[in-house]
């Protein structure tokens, strides 16, 4: 383990946790410096929710294992049928990983936790190893040129691994777990750390602007297991038919669902409102049961300019989505209008409405056009994760990552089709095109005791009942004064109107396929209870919340399509020595400090893994794990840390529990750092490069256990 010399922050000071000012600028367009976009008075109905749910006598969910039957192997063995597929150039043997354990989240996590640190290296527990799988600039599409730092071109970058990897999904290509597709989001670029000699966005050439656009988007990369280990590496030569890049520069996406073709998404370049060029700020995501990947378009607002010249009637909508309507170039603007005028809202005011969706990409069909599903609503989508409900309908859970914005779920009209046939696959590819969109309203059991201190209420829990409020179903709107297309395109307004609960920045929202319970990472909210901002409530119980919390949501009757649920906070993050923290009642002297939860994942035994972004306790970001059930619930332990200045993204654990992938995003992103004077030299010892890492147990055993 080395502790390389590194820069201290030069110009800025850490803000919003320990997040560096440079990250605030590039990742979110300084979102926290702008007014909170949600200024709705949005009457709070929390106590009414509890009263109403109690009156209905709703039964708290019991065992729900049954709902996932048929899930794990739903598409395993696709190979036989796949070989019958006409005209398909690529025929996977399997599209789900071999089934792992059958645990229900109560597995023992035996690794020795690693301590907090600020090392410029990737740290794993004793008994584990790790390796970089792929990094920014590595070739993806066959024919990609070798990376050339000083002579980057958009054409080269469009064939190379993009910048700032975020979501990681791994989908198998065979039944034996030897070949797979790595699917990765590239959320945003940091031109300070990409281009030697960078001085300002204005000084970039138009070609360099296009390089940045091509470094956004997603990558699909074929990988192979290193024999007998949990390590994976890129398939480096020969035919790689699945390898693919989509980007913000030139890739075409199809709009689906009720808002496709509406007046809100029509532009001069696309008068029918059906096809969009580019995807923006792809943050988290999820693998679907039918073998596709969902990707959330998050802080899309920051890419648009000219909001000051947009039609007056459009300005409230732009403002609610965090787009400036007072300046041509908001602070930190990338000024992409220099390369493509579709980013100028003065000329193309509807273009912003064509971003902020959930993207679905089929990595098994490299010729398929990725889709933006309007039925899942438009907001700053962190990601989406799907479970097949007991009824067979598929349910996608989603968060809108903004201070005081909302939690959502989508329930499909059609049912998931099991089986190995391409008929089933074709059917399942339509599941996210029509359904019902809900927003969450959370009630409280101890509202009178919530004083912003984080003190546990006398009933022993931050908890309550809640309900899913129907916003739209197919083409029918349930929101007064808004059409279905309007609800889906301006979903935040719909949430405002129906009294959704204002949350502390909902990041990943992911159902456990082992228990059906849903876990929400609420990362932080420095504005909670500050000034005229909304006060703490039982689900968001701390004033000026710096460390965030994990919310557990249990759908009534164990039915993921239910319209009522119970919720609680199993983890209130921070230093366990701080009385304003909670770890499901577990002995706090035995848990690791954690701050700013962002992404969640489950291993094959159902344990919960949590990655962080912006650790406000001074350590590098990392990855943590805890059981969700049984006596070890709340025994949170730190499994790894990422290098200096980086955020831990991904994570993804293969179904056989032998390999754990994380994305190291924005290493060395410290104000004042440059390519020539980097704050991190990970991974190659020269300058900082985002990259995907795989971790495995040296003895070949299951990761974590
Ligand atoms: Fe891109 Fe909400 O993290
Ligand atoms: Ca309570
Ligand atoms: Ca995130």
CSV table of C-alpha atoms and ligand atoms in Angstrom, one decimal, residues 166 283 382 507 598-599 647, ligand 3:
chain,number,residue,atom,x,y,z
A,166,UNK,CA,-20.5,5.3,-12.7
A,283,UNK,CA,-25.6,8.0,-13.3
A,382,UNK,CA,-30.4,8.5,-10.3
A,507,UNK,CA,-30.1,8.3,-4.9
A,598,UNK,CA,-25.1,6.7,-2.8
A,599,UNK,CA,-25.4,3.3,-4.5
A,647,UNK,CA,-16.2,8.4,-5.4
B,3,LIG,CA1,-24.8,8.4,-7.8
